[in-house]
C-alpha cells in the first residue's frame, strides 16, 4: 500500500536546500528528488540504508578506477556519480519522512571521507600501475590532503563564527531590558532564508534585512534607561548585525553575483569539496585526463578556500567593531542615567 507522500513540488520544497552546490542543483537534484519521493512512497527504505548504498557503490567505483584502463575509468566515473546521488538522497529522505538521526549524520560524514580516500588511492594507484609515473602517488596524497583540509577548515570556521555570534548575542541580551526592544538577527541568516532578496535593487524584499548602523547598540542601551513614560511602543523588528559589511563594501560586484546565483539556488562558494571531488573522480576519468583535472580542481579549491579565509578575516574586523560599539554604549550609560534621574 503506497504511503501518503506530498506532490513532487512540495517534496522539492521540503527536501532541497535553499542554497546548494551548483553540481548538486544542476546534476543531482533533478534525479534525486523524484527518486526520493518514489522510495518514500513505495518502499520502507531508511536514510541509513541509502548511506550504506552510496558507500558500497563508491567502493565499486574505486574497484573500477584501480583497473587503470579508460573504459574502466569511465565506468568508475559513472558509478561515482551514482554514489553521490545516493549520498544526497539519504538526507532528503530523512527530511521528507522525519527519520533522520545523529548517528546517521555521523555515518554519512565518515563514509564520505572513506570513499574519497579509497577512490583517490584506487584512481591514482591504477594510473601508477599503468604508467610507473610516481606523480600519481603524489596526486593521491594531494587529493586526500585537500579533502581533509577542506572539511577541517570548514569546521574551524564554523566554530569561530559560532563563537562570534555567541558573544554578540550575550552582549545584546545584556543590553535588551525594555520589553519593546528589538530582537537580534544576523544578516547572513536573513539572506539565507530569503534567497530571492537583492541587496542592490529589491528594496521591498530587503527592507527587513537592512543592517543596523555601527552605533545601534548605543541607542539600544540608552532605551533601557529612558523613563517609562518616555518609552513609545514600537513594532518588534530585529536589530540586524552584519558581520560581512566590509567584504561587501570591498567587493560590491560579488554581491550582485551572489544574488544572481542564489535566485537559482546556487551558493556563492562555486568550488567546494563537492566540485573538487567531481573534477577528480568524474570529469578527469571520463575524459582520460586525470592529472590535468586533478591539478586544476585542486588549484581552484585552494583559491576559493583562501577567499573564504580572507572573508573570515574581514568578518572578524566587523565583529570587533560591533563589540566595541557595545563597550562604547556601556561607557555612556552612567552619564545617561544621571541625566534621566
mmCIF file of C-alpha atoms in Angstrom, residues 36 38 84 166 186 264 280:
data_model
loop_
_atom_site.group_PDB
_atom_site.id
_atom_site.type_symbol
_atom_site.label_atom_id
_atom_site.label_comp_id
_atom_site.label_asym_id
_atom_site.label_seq_id
_atom_site.Cartn_x
_atom_site.Cartn_y
_atom_site.Cartn_z
ATOM 1 C CA UNK A 36 13.330 10.066 -3.006
ATOM 2 C CA UNK A 38 9.209 7.259 -5.114
ATOM 3 C CA UNK A 84 26.904 10.804 -4.916
ATOM 4 C CA UNK A 166 27.513 33.817 20.830
ATOM 5 C CA UNK A 186 22.213 38.171 11.632
ATOM 6 C CA UNK A 264 18.877 29.876 -8.824
ATOM 7 C CA UNK A 280 38.875 14.418 -9.749
#
